[in-house]
Coordinates of C-alpha atoms in Angstrom, one line a residue:
Chain A
M15 CA -11.1 97.2 113.1
V16 CA -7.9 95.5 111.9
A17 CA -7.7 97.8 108.9
K18 CA -8.1 100.8 111.1
G19 CA -5.4 99.6 113.5
L20 CA -3.0 99.0 110.5
R21 CA -3.7 102.4 109.0
S22 CA -2.9 104.2 112.3
I23 CA 0.6 102.7 112.3
S24 CA 2.0 105.2 109.8
L25 CA 5.3 105.1 108.0
F26 CA 6.4 107.8 110.3
Q27 CA 5.7 105.7 113.4
I28 CA 7.8 102.9 112.0
F29 CA 10.7 105.2 111.1
N30 CA 10.4 106.9 114.5
T31 CA 10.5 103.5 116.4
L32 CA 13.6 102.4 114.4
V33 CA 15.5 105.6 115.1
L34 CA 14.7 105.4 118.8
V35 CA 15.7 101.8 119.0
C36 CA 19.0 102.6 117.2
L37 CA 19.7 105.4 119.7
A38 CA 19.0 103.2 122.7
V39 CA 21.3 100.5 121.3
A40 CA 24.0 103.0 120.6
T41 CA 23.8 104.4 124.1
I42 CA 23.8 101.1 126.0
Y43 CA 26.1 99.0 123.8
P44 CA 29.5 100.6 125.0
I45 CA 28.5 99.9 128.6
L46 CA 27.5 96.3 127.9
Y47 CA 30.7 95.8 125.8
I48 CA 32.9 97.1 128.7
T49 CA 31.2 94.7 131.1
A50 CA 31.6 91.8 128.7
V51 CA 35.3 92.5 128.3
S52 CA 35.8 92.7 132.0
L53 CA 34.4 89.2 132.4
S54 CA 36.2 87.7 129.4
D55 CA 39.5 85.8 129.1
T56 CA 42.3 88.1 127.9
S57 CA 43.1 86.0 124.9
Y58 CA 39.7 86.5 123.4
V59 CA 39.8 90.2 124.1
V60 CA 43.1 90.6 122.3
R61 CA 41.8 88.9 119.3
G62 CA 38.8 91.1 119.3
E63 CA 36.3 88.3 119.6
V64 CA 34.3 89.8 122.4
T65 CA 31.4 91.8 121.2
L66 CA 28.4 91.5 123.6
I67 CA 28.7 88.2 125.4
P68 CA 31.7 87.5 127.6
K69 CA 34.0 84.7 126.2
G70 CA 35.9 82.5 128.5
F71 CA 33.8 83.8 131.3
N72 CA 35.8 84.5 134.5
F73 CA 36.2 86.9 137.4
G74 CA 40.0 86.9 137.1
A75 CA 40.1 90.6 136.2
Y76 CA 38.1 91.5 139.3
K77 CA 40.3 89.4 141.5
E78 CA 43.3 91.3 140.1
V79 CA 41.7 94.6 140.7
L80 CA 40.9 93.7 144.3
M81 CA 44.5 92.5 144.9
D82 CA 46.0 95.6 143.4
N83 CA 47.6 97.9 145.9
R84 CA 46.0 101.2 144.5
I85 CA 42.5 100.5 143.4
P86 CA 40.8 99.3 146.6
R87 CA 42.3 102.2 148.5
A88 CA 41.2 104.6 145.8
Y89 CA 37.7 103.2 146.0
L90 CA 37.6 103.8 149.7
N91 CA 38.9 107.4 149.1
T92 CA 36.1 108.0 146.6
I93 CA 33.5 106.7 149.1
Y94 CA 34.9 109.0 151.8
Y95 CA 35.1 112.1 149.7
T96 CA 31.6 111.5 148.2
T97 CA 30.0 110.9 151.5
L98 CA 31.6 113.8 153.3
G99 CA 31.2 116.1 150.3
T100 CA 27.6 115.4 149.7
F101 CA 26.8 115.8 153.4
I102 CA 28.4 119.2 153.6
N103 CA 26.8 120.2 150.3
L104 CA 23.3 119.3 151.5
L105 CA 23.8 120.8 155.0
M106 CA 25.2 124.1 153.6
T107 CA 22.6 124.4 150.9
A108 CA 19.6 123.5 153.2
I109 CA 20.7 126.1 155.7
A110 CA 21.6 128.8 153.2
A111 CA 18.4 128.5 151.3
Y112 CA 16.2 129.2 154.3
P113 CA 17.0 132.8 155.1
L114 CA 16.9 133.6 151.4
S115 CA 13.5 132.1 151.1
R116 CA 12.1 134.5 153.7
R117 CA 10.7 137.6 151.9
T118 CA 11.5 140.0 154.6
F119 CA 15.1 138.7 155.3
F120 CA 17.6 141.5 156.0
G121 CA 19.5 142.4 152.8
R122 CA 17.7 139.7 150.8
K123 CA 17.9 141.5 147.5
F124 CA 21.5 142.4 147.9
F125 CA 22.5 138.9 148.9
M126 CA 20.5 137.3 146.1
L127 CA 22.1 139.6 143.5
A128 CA 25.6 138.9 144.9
I129 CA 25.0 135.2 144.7
V130 CA 23.4 135.1 141.2
I131 CA 26.2 137.2 139.8
T132 CA 28.7 134.5 140.6
M133 CA 27.0 132.2 138.1
F134 CA 28.1 134.5 135.3
L135 CA 31.5 135.3 136.6
N136 CA 33.9 132.4 136.3
P137 CA 37.4 133.3 137.2
G138 CA 38.8 130.1 135.9
I139 CA 41.2 127.4 137.0
I140 CA 44.1 129.5 138.3
P141 CA 42.5 132.0 140.7
N142 CA 40.5 129.2 142.3
Y143 CA 43.7 127.2 142.6
V144 CA 45.6 130.1 144.1
I145 CA 42.9 130.7 146.7
V146 CA 42.9 127.0 147.8
Q147 CA 46.7 127.1 147.9
N148 CA 46.8 130.3 150.0
L149 CA 44.3 128.8 152.4
G150 CA 46.7 125.9 152.9
L151 CA 44.1 123.4 151.7
L152 CA 46.2 121.6 149.1
D153 CA 46.6 117.9 149.7
S154 CA 43.6 117.7 152.0
V155 CA 40.1 116.5 151.7
W156 CA 38.9 120.1 152.3
A157 CA 40.2 121.2 148.9
L158 CA 37.7 118.8 147.4
V159 CA 34.8 119.7 149.6
L160 CA 34.9 123.3 150.6
P161 CA 35.5 125.2 147.3
N162 CA 32.2 123.8 145.9
A163 CA 30.3 123.5 149.1
I164 CA 27.3 125.2 147.5
W165 CA 26.3 125.0 143.9
T166 CA 24.4 128.2 143.2
F167 CA 22.0 126.4 140.8
E168 CA 21.0 123.9 143.5
L169 CA 20.7 126.7 146.1
L170 CA 18.2 128.6 143.9
I171 CA 16.2 125.4 143.3
L172 CA 16.0 124.7 147.0
K173 CA 15.1 128.3 147.8
S174 CA 12.2 128.2 145.4
F175 CA 11.1 124.9 146.9
Y176 CA 11.1 126.4 150.4
E177 CA 9.1 129.4 149.0
S178 CA 6.5 127.1 147.5
M179 CA 5.9 125.4 150.9
S180 CA 2.8 126.4 152.8
G181 CA 3.6 129.0 155.4
S182 CA 0.9 127.9 157.8
L183 CA 3.0 125.2 159.6
R184 CA 5.7 127.8 160.1
E185 CA 3.3 130.4 161.5
A186 CA 1.9 127.8 163.9
A187 CA 5.4 127.1 165.1
V188 CA 6.1 130.8 165.5
V189 CA 2.9 131.1 167.6
D190 CA 4.3 128.2 169.7
G191 CA 7.4 130.3 170.2
A192 CA 9.7 128.1 168.2
S193 CA 13.1 129.6 167.1
E194 CA 14.1 129.9 163.5
Y195 CA 16.6 127.1 164.1
R196 CA 13.9 124.7 165.3
I197 CA 11.6 125.7 162.4
L198 CA 14.4 125.0 159.9
F199 CA 15.6 121.7 161.3
N200 CA 12.3 120.3 162.6
I201 CA 9.8 121.5 160.0
V202 CA 11.3 122.9 156.8
I203 CA 14.1 120.4 156.2
P204 CA 12.0 117.2 157.0
L205 CA 9.3 118.5 154.6
S206 CA 11.9 119.1 151.9
K207 CA 13.1 115.5 151.5
P208 CA 12.1 115.2 147.9
A209 CA 13.9 118.4 146.9
L210 CA 16.9 117.5 149.0
A211 CA 17.0 114.0 147.4
S212 CA 16.9 115.7 144.0
I213 CA 19.8 118.1 144.5
G214 CA 21.6 115.5 146.6
L215 CA 21.7 113.3 143.6
F216 CA 23.5 115.9 141.6
Y217 CA 26.0 116.6 144.4
F218 CA 26.6 112.9 144.7
M219 CA 27.2 112.4 141.0
G220 CA 29.5 115.5 141.0
H221 CA 31.7 114.1 143.7
W222 CA 31.7 110.5 142.6
N223 CA 32.7 111.4 139.0
S224 CA 35.0 114.3 139.6
F225 CA 38.6 113.8 138.4
F226 CA 39.9 117.3 137.5
V227 CA 39.6 118.8 141.0
P228 CA 41.3 115.9 142.9
M229 CA 43.9 115.7 140.1
I230 CA 45.0 119.3 140.6
Y231 CA 44.5 119.6 144.4
L232 CA 46.0 116.3 145.5
N233 CA 49.7 115.4 145.0
D234 CA 49.8 112.4 147.4
A235 CA 49.0 109.3 145.3
A236 CA 47.7 107.6 148.4
M237 CA 44.8 110.1 148.5
Y238 CA 43.8 109.7 144.9
P239 CA 40.1 108.9 144.3
L240 CA 39.1 106.2 141.8
Q241 CA 38.6 108.6 138.9
V242 CA 42.2 109.8 139.1
I243 CA 43.5 106.3 139.3
L244 CA 41.3 105.3 136.3
R245 CA 42.7 108.2 134.4
D246 CA 46.2 107.1 135.2
M247 CA 45.4 103.6 134.0
L248 CA 43.6 104.6 130.9
I249 CA 45.3 107.6 129.5
F250 CA 48.9 108.4 129.3
N251 CA 49.1 111.4 127.0
E252 CA 50.6 114.2 129.1
G253 CA 54.0 115.6 128.5
G254 CA 56.5 114.3 126.0
N255 CA 56.1 112.0 123.0
N256 CA 55.1 108.8 124.5
P257 CA 55.3 106.3 121.7
S258 CA 52.8 104.0 123.4
L259 CA 50.1 106.6 123.0
V260 CA 49.7 105.1 119.5
D261 CA 47.8 102.4 121.4
A262 CA 47.2 103.7 124.9
A263 CA 44.6 101.0 125.2
A264 CA 47.2 98.4 125.2
L265 CA 49.1 99.7 128.2
A266 CA 47.0 98.2 130.9
P267 CA 45.4 94.8 130.5
Q268 CA 42.1 95.5 128.9
A269 CA 40.0 93.3 131.2
M270 CA 41.5 94.7 134.4
K271 CA 40.9 98.3 133.2
N272 CA 37.3 97.5 132.3
A273 CA 36.7 95.7 135.6
T274 CA 37.8 98.9 137.3
I275 CA 35.4 100.9 135.2
V276 CA 32.5 98.5 136.0
L277 CA 33.3 98.7 139.7
S278 CA 33.3 102.4 139.6
M279 CA 29.9 102.4 137.8
I280 CA 28.2 100.0 140.1
P281 CA 27.0 102.5 142.8
V282 CA 25.9 104.9 140.1
L283 CA 24.0 102.2 138.2
M284 CA 22.5 101.0 141.4
I285 CA 21.0 104.4 142.3
Y286 CA 20.1 105.1 138.6
P287 CA 16.7 103.4 138.5
F288 CA 15.7 105.0 141.8
A289 CA 17.2 108.3 140.8
Q290 CA 15.3 108.8 137.5
K291 CA 12.4 110.5 139.1
Y292 CA 14.6 112.9 141.0
F293 CA 17.0 113.3 138.2
A294 CA 14.4 114.5 135.7
K295 CA 12.8 116.7 138.3
G296 CA 16.2 118.3 139.1
V297 CA 17.0 119.0 135.4
M298 CA 13.6 120.6 134.9
L299 CA 13.7 122.7 138.0
G300 CA 17.1 123.8 136.9
S301 CA 15.9 124.7 133.4
E302 CA 13.0 126.8 134.8
K303 CA 15.5 128.7 136.8
G304 CA 18.0 129.0 134.0
Chain B
M12 CA 6.1 142.1 152.0
A13 CA 3.7 144.8 153.1
H14 CA 5.5 145.0 156.4
A15 CA 8.9 145.5 154.8
D16 CA 7.4 148.2 152.5
T17 CA 6.0 150.3 155.4
E18 CA 9.4 149.9 157.1
T19 CA 11.3 151.3 154.1
V20 CA 8.8 154.1 153.7
Q21 CA 9.1 155.1 157.3
A22 CA 12.9 154.7 157.1
S23 CA 13.2 157.0 154.1
S24 CA 11.1 159.7 155.7
R25 CA 13.3 159.7 158.8
S26 CA 16.7 161.2 159.3
S27 CA 19.9 159.2 158.4
R28 CA 20.3 158.4 162.1
G29 CA 16.8 157.0 162.2
R30 CA 17.6 154.9 159.1
I31 CA 20.6 153.4 160.8
V32 CA 18.4 152.6 163.9
S33 CA 15.8 151.0 161.6
V34 CA 18.5 148.9 159.9
F35 CA 19.7 147.7 163.3
R36 CA 16.2 146.9 164.3
H37 CA 15.8 144.9 161.1
M38 CA 19.0 143.0 161.8
R39 CA 18.0 142.3 165.4
R40 CA 14.7 141.0 164.3
D41 CA 16.4 138.7 161.8
R42 CA 19.4 137.8 164.0
Q43 CA 18.6 134.1 164.0
L44 CA 18.3 134.1 160.2
L45 CA 21.5 136.0 159.9
I46 CA 23.3 133.5 162.1
L47 CA 22.0 130.7 159.9
F48 CA 23.2 132.7 156.9
I49 CA 26.8 133.1 158.1
P50 CA 28.2 129.8 156.6
C51 CA 26.7 130.8 153.2
L52 CA 28.1 134.3 153.4
L53 CA 31.6 133.0 154.3
F54 CA 31.4 130.4 151.4
Y55 CA 30.6 133.0 148.8
A56 CA 33.0 135.6 150.2
I57 CA 36.0 133.1 150.3
F58 CA 35.4 130.7 147.4
R59 CA 33.4 132.8 144.9
Y60 CA 34.6 136.4 145.5
G61 CA 38.0 135.3 146.7
P62 CA 39.0 133.9 143.3
L63 CA 37.6 137.1 141.6
Y64 CA 39.9 139.1 143.7
G65 CA 42.7 136.5 143.0
M66 CA 42.4 137.4 139.3
I67 CA 44.6 140.4 140.0
I68 CA 47.6 138.1 139.8
A69 CA 47.1 138.4 136.1
F70 CA 48.6 141.9 136.4
K71 CA 51.4 140.7 138.8
D72 CA 54.3 138.4 139.0
Y73 CA 52.7 136.0 141.5
S74 CA 54.7 133.3 143.3
V75 CA 53.7 131.2 146.2
F76 CA 56.4 132.8 148.4
T77 CA 55.4 136.5 147.9
G78 CA 51.6 135.8 148.0
I79 CA 48.8 137.6 146.1
L80 CA 49.3 141.0 147.9
G81 CA 53.1 140.9 148.1
S82 CA 53.9 140.2 144.4
D83 CA 55.0 143.0 142.1
W84 CA 52.6 144.7 139.7
V85 CA 53.7 144.2 136.1
G86 CA 50.7 145.8 134.3
L87 CA 49.7 144.2 131.1
K88 CA 53.0 142.3 130.6
H89 CA 51.4 138.8 130.6
F90 CA 48.6 139.9 128.2
E91 CA 51.1 141.4 125.8
K92 CA 53.2 138.3 125.9
F93 CA 50.1 136.1 125.2
F94 CA 48.8 138.2 122.4
A95 CA 52.2 138.3 120.8
S96 CA 52.8 134.6 121.0
A97 CA 52.0 132.2 118.2
D98 CA 49.8 130.2 120.7
F99 CA 47.2 132.9 120.8
W100 CA 45.6 132.6 117.4
L101 CA 45.9 128.8 117.5
L102 CA 44.1 128.6 120.8
F103 CA 41.5 131.2 119.7
K104 CA 40.8 129.3 116.6
N105 CA 40.7 125.9 118.3
T106 CA 38.5 127.0 121.1
L107 CA 36.0 128.8 118.9
L108 CA 35.9 126.0 116.3
L109 CA 35.5 123.2 118.9
G110 CA 32.8 125.2 120.8
S111 CA 30.8 126.3 117.7
L112 CA 31.0 122.8 116.1
T113 CA 29.6 121.3 119.3
L114 CA 26.9 124.0 119.5
V115 CA 25.9 123.8 115.8
F116 CA 25.9 120.0 115.5
G117 CA 24.9 119.2 119.1
F118 CA 22.1 121.7 119.6
P119 CA 19.4 120.2 117.3
F120 CA 19.7 116.6 118.5
P121 CA 18.0 116.9 122.0
I122 CA 15.2 118.8 120.4
I123 CA 14.7 116.2 117.7
L124 CA 14.9 113.4 120.3
A125 CA 12.3 115.1 122.5
I126 CA 9.9 115.6 119.5
L127 CA 10.4 112.0 118.4
L128 CA 9.8 110.7 121.9
N129 CA 6.7 112.8 122.1
E130 CA 5.3 111.0 119.0
V131 CA 5.6 107.6 120.6
R132 CA 2.2 106.2 121.6
V133 CA 3.4 103.1 123.4
K134 CA 4.2 104.3 126.9
W135 CA 6.6 101.6 128.1
F136 CA 8.7 102.1 124.9
K137 CA 8.8 105.8 125.3
K138 CA 9.9 105.5 129.0
S139 CA 12.5 102.9 128.3
V140 CA 14.1 104.8 125.5
Q141 CA 14.2 108.0 127.5
T142 CA 15.7 106.3 130.5
I143 CA 18.4 104.6 128.5
S144 CA 19.1 107.8 126.6
Y145 CA 20.3 109.8 129.6
L146 CA 22.3 107.0 131.1
P147 CA 25.6 108.6 129.8
A148 CA 24.9 111.6 132.0
F149 CA 25.7 109.4 135.0
L150 CA 29.1 108.4 133.6
S151 CA 32.2 110.3 134.4
V152 CA 34.2 112.0 131.7
V153 CA 37.1 109.6 132.5
I154 CA 34.9 106.6 131.7
I155 CA 33.5 108.2 128.5
S156 CA 37.0 109.0 127.4
S157 CA 38.2 105.6 128.1
M158 CA 35.4 104.1 126.1
I159 CA 36.3 106.4 123.2
I160 CA 40.0 105.3 123.4
D161 CA 39.0 101.6 123.6
F162 CA 36.6 101.8 120.7
L163 CA 39.1 103.7 118.5
S164 CA 42.1 101.7 119.5
P165 CA 44.1 100.7 116.4
N166 CA 44.5 97.0 117.3
Q167 CA 41.5 95.9 119.4
G168 CA 39.1 98.7 118.8
I169 CA 35.8 97.8 117.2
I170 CA 35.9 100.6 114.7
N171 CA 39.2 99.6 113.3
Q172 CA 38.2 95.9 113.3
L173 CA 35.2 96.9 111.2
L174 CA 37.4 98.9 108.9
A175 CA 39.7 96.0 108.6
A176 CA 36.8 93.6 107.8
L177 CA 35.7 96.0 105.1
G178 CA 39.3 96.0 103.6
F179 CA 40.2 99.5 104.7
E180 CA 43.5 100.7 106.3
K181 CA 43.9 101.0 110.0
I182 CA 43.2 104.6 111.3
Y183 CA 45.1 105.9 114.2
F184 CA 42.2 108.1 115.3
L185 CA 43.7 109.7 118.4
I186 CA 47.0 110.8 116.9
E187 CA 45.7 112.1 113.5
P188 CA 44.7 115.7 113.9
E189 CA 41.9 115.7 111.4
W190 CA 40.0 113.1 113.5
F191 CA 40.1 115.1 116.8
R192 CA 37.1 117.4 116.1
P193 CA 34.7 114.8 114.8
I194 CA 35.5 112.5 117.7
Y195 CA 35.0 115.3 120.2
V196 CA 31.8 116.5 118.8
L197 CA 30.2 113.0 118.2
S198 CA 31.1 111.8 121.6
D199 CA 29.7 114.9 123.1
I200 CA 26.4 114.4 121.3
W201 CA 26.3 110.8 122.5
A202 CA 26.9 111.8 126.1
S203 CA 24.5 114.7 126.3
V204 CA 21.6 114.2 123.9
G205 CA 19.3 112.3 126.4
Y206 CA 20.1 114.5 129.3
E207 CA 19.3 117.7 127.4
A208 CA 16.2 116.2 125.9
I209 CA 14.7 116.1 129.3
I210 CA 14.4 119.9 129.3
Y211 CA 12.5 119.9 126.0
M212 CA 10.4 117.0 127.0
A213 CA 9.2 119.1 130.0
A214 CA 8.5 122.0 127.7
I215 CA 6.5 119.7 125.4
A216 CA 4.6 118.3 128.3
G217 CA 3.4 121.8 129.1
I218 CA 1.7 122.3 125.7
S219 CA -2.1 122.3 126.1
P220 CA -3.6 119.1 124.6
S221 CA -6.5 121.2 123.3
L222 CA -4.2 122.7 120.7
Y223 CA -3.6 119.2 119.2
E224 CA -7.3 118.3 119.5
A225 CA -8.3 121.5 117.6
A226 CA -5.8 120.7 114.9
K227 CA -7.0 117.2 114.6
V228 CA -10.6 118.4 114.1
D229 CA -9.2 120.6 111.3
G230 CA -7.7 117.5 109.8
A231 CA -4.1 118.2 110.4
K232 CA -1.5 115.4 110.2
R233 CA 1.0 114.6 112.9
R234 CA 3.9 116.1 111.0
H235 CA 1.9 119.3 110.5
M236 CA 1.3 119.4 114.2
I237 CA 5.0 119.0 114.9
W238 CA 5.8 122.0 112.7
S239 CA 2.9 124.3 113.6
I240 CA 2.3 123.4 117.3
T241 CA 5.1 121.5 119.0
I242 CA 8.1 123.5 117.7
P243 CA 6.5 127.0 118.1
S244 CA 5.4 126.1 121.6
I245 CA 8.8 125.1 122.8
M246 CA 10.6 128.0 121.0
P247 CA 11.1 130.1 124.1
T248 CA 12.8 127.1 125.8
I249 CA 14.9 126.6 122.6
I250 CA 16.0 130.2 122.6
I251 CA 16.9 130.3 126.3
M252 CA 18.9 127.1 125.9
F253 CA 20.6 128.6 122.8
I254 CA 21.6 131.7 124.7
L255 CA 23.0 129.7 127.6
K256 CA 24.9 127.4 125.3
T257 CA 26.4 130.3 123.3
G258 CA 27.5 131.9 126.6
S259 CA 29.3 128.8 127.7
M260 CA 30.4 127.8 124.2
I261 CA 34.0 129.0 124.7
R262 CA 34.2 126.9 127.8
V263 CA 34.6 123.8 125.8
G264 CA 34.6 120.6 127.8
Y265 CA 38.3 120.9 128.6
E266 CA 38.2 117.9 130.9
K267 CA 37.5 115.7 127.9
V268 CA 40.0 117.5 125.8
L269 CA 42.6 117.0 128.5
L270 CA 41.9 113.2 128.5
L271 CA 41.8 112.8 124.7
Y272 CA 44.5 115.1 123.4
N273 CA 48.2 114.6 123.1
P274 CA 51.1 116.6 121.6
M275 CA 50.4 115.2 118.2
T276 CA 47.0 116.7 118.0
Y277 CA 47.7 120.0 119.9
E278 CA 47.4 121.9 116.6
V279 CA 43.7 121.2 116.6
S280 CA 42.9 120.2 120.2
D281 CA 44.6 122.6 122.4
V282 CA 42.1 125.1 123.8
F283 CA 42.3 128.0 126.3
S284 CA 41.5 126.0 129.4
T285 CA 43.9 123.1 128.6
Y286 CA 46.6 125.7 127.9
V287 CA 45.9 127.5 131.2
Y288 CA 46.2 124.1 133.0
R289 CA 49.5 123.3 131.4
K290 CA 51.1 126.7 131.7
G291 CA 49.7 127.5 135.1
L292 CA 49.7 124.2 137.0
L293 CA 52.2 122.0 135.3
E294 CA 54.7 124.8 134.5
S295 CA 53.8 127.1 137.5
N296 CA 53.4 130.2 135.4
Y297 CA 50.5 131.3 137.5
S298 CA 50.3 134.9 136.5
Y299 CA 50.6 134.2 132.8
A300 CA 48.0 131.5 132.9
A301 CA 45.7 133.7 135.0
A302 CA 46.0 136.3 132.3
V303 CA 45.0 133.8 129.6
G304 CA 42.1 132.7 131.8
L305 CA 40.9 136.3 132.4
F306 CA 40.9 136.8 128.6
E307 CA 38.9 133.7 128.2
A308 CA 36.4 134.8 130.8
L309 CA 36.0 138.2 129.1
V310 CA 35.3 136.5 125.7
A311 CA 32.8 134.2 127.4
M312 CA 31.1 137.2 129.0
T313 CA 30.9 139.1 125.8
M314 CA 29.4 136.2 124.0
L315 CA 26.7 135.7 126.6
L316 CA 25.8 139.3 126.6
S317 CA 25.7 139.5 122.8
A318 CA 23.6 136.3 122.5
N319 CA 21.2 137.8 125.0
F320 CA 21.1 141.2 123.2
I321 CA 20.5 139.7 119.8
S322 CA 17.8 137.4 121.1
K323 CA 16.0 140.4 122.6
R324 CA 16.4 142.5 119.5
M325 CA 14.8 139.8 117.4
G326 CA 11.8 140.0 119.7
G327 CA 12.6 136.8 121.6
N328 CA 13.1 136.2 125.2
G329 CA 16.3 137.1 127.0
L330 CA 17.8 135.8 130.1
W331 CA 17.2 139.1 131.9

């Protein structure tokens, strides 16, 4: 029995396990390191003595971040943009997918073609910017929310989810004289919670982590979300020859910078364990459609 | 479906006036659905087709004051200027190189990871590694870039401390051009390998276990099964992913380039999108930048179509 057990652990299995352990460590180490630095005393950080465990443990950096006049406001901005944006995304997608999921919907083929085509035609940064500018949306939350109110990929995912739902409930509702609005809001959407959670996760991540869109559409620093502030803190490489870019990392106190990063990651890491199921499902659904 | 078919058959046999009547009847029948569809219609018209229309500014001298319609037509002026400039070949080379290096070096890793994970017999270990591996997909590009900068920092960065401990010279990674591409590609692999492996894991999960059992009866070893069962079975997925990646290859992750590059590395790091951003939004040369963007879009389209065509010609699956 013992001999058999040993024999079944082949050289390949050992090698495989080692590779995967290394990968896991390489993935998680930078995140642990950043957290350790954020909790360490600056003198240890500067001397490069922090590797995995905080040295001179303290919350000083977090206090500094909370006392800062930009970061707490940026945090609230991010929460606002993400909540409003995700809500609009989900509402728009949930409504739009419904007519498209109905086989006899007027002009269905034409609309589907017109929608799918946009996945392959990407006009790029400037035409998008010009449209937002011409609509007078610059420097408003709508510039962040409306131009990406529906992600075509997620729309197609939800549409096929609606299609896979049993039609009997809907038929029963039709017999009862229910309107399409009631069927959608009282039957279809409540039954689609798992799919909505899955695409909602992608929308949420998209808003929480976006930096380029707010950077180009917002000029008012008071409106900046966290990612734009983080970028300002971390990276100064635009424009002329900034001599300090030799060591951009030294510009802001390392601990404070990393404390901001950790704070920005907290909501994401909090939903992460719960999100796994939906996340993997969303990626797979997406790939089937792809 | 049958209902719709009879309707079309009836419609085509009738006069054109009858067809219009039937269209109106269909619209009236679906009026509630059509009302529900209005927001979606408006969204796609304004924010997806609007910018496509806005691309005409590439052939105009657009300014905010004259607007899209009111600006003067200038034909191919901006394109000529771009193709004649020294920037063109540099950007072309940088974009293609960065894109193809990411594709060539990055593409195999998620497949390898999925296959290795599939060979793990201990369930909790497999699940933990997989969960950890796609953690970076949840991190923003700003955070990932800041980690890169921290780790490569000449004074406090871990890499340089290691180099110093081993007796090597300090390396200024982010201002030395020859380091830009390796840094970009490696960090891209780090950030995307776990996420992309999910797709291949799903494909592997779809392989019938009976194939493996039959091979086992025939005395095949695990590594034989990987080559003769696992990889051929997920080949269609691999091909589709490859086509998609080729199509988007030219759209290198410009957000990360924007965060990691600086004038000292422009010669290797400046790509179409970052150039469009600088010329268009920082220097307000909207029309010129739109022309560059349009050229980029055309190249991307050509690459997607050719990848699809080649794949079909070789007897594989295409996207359509």
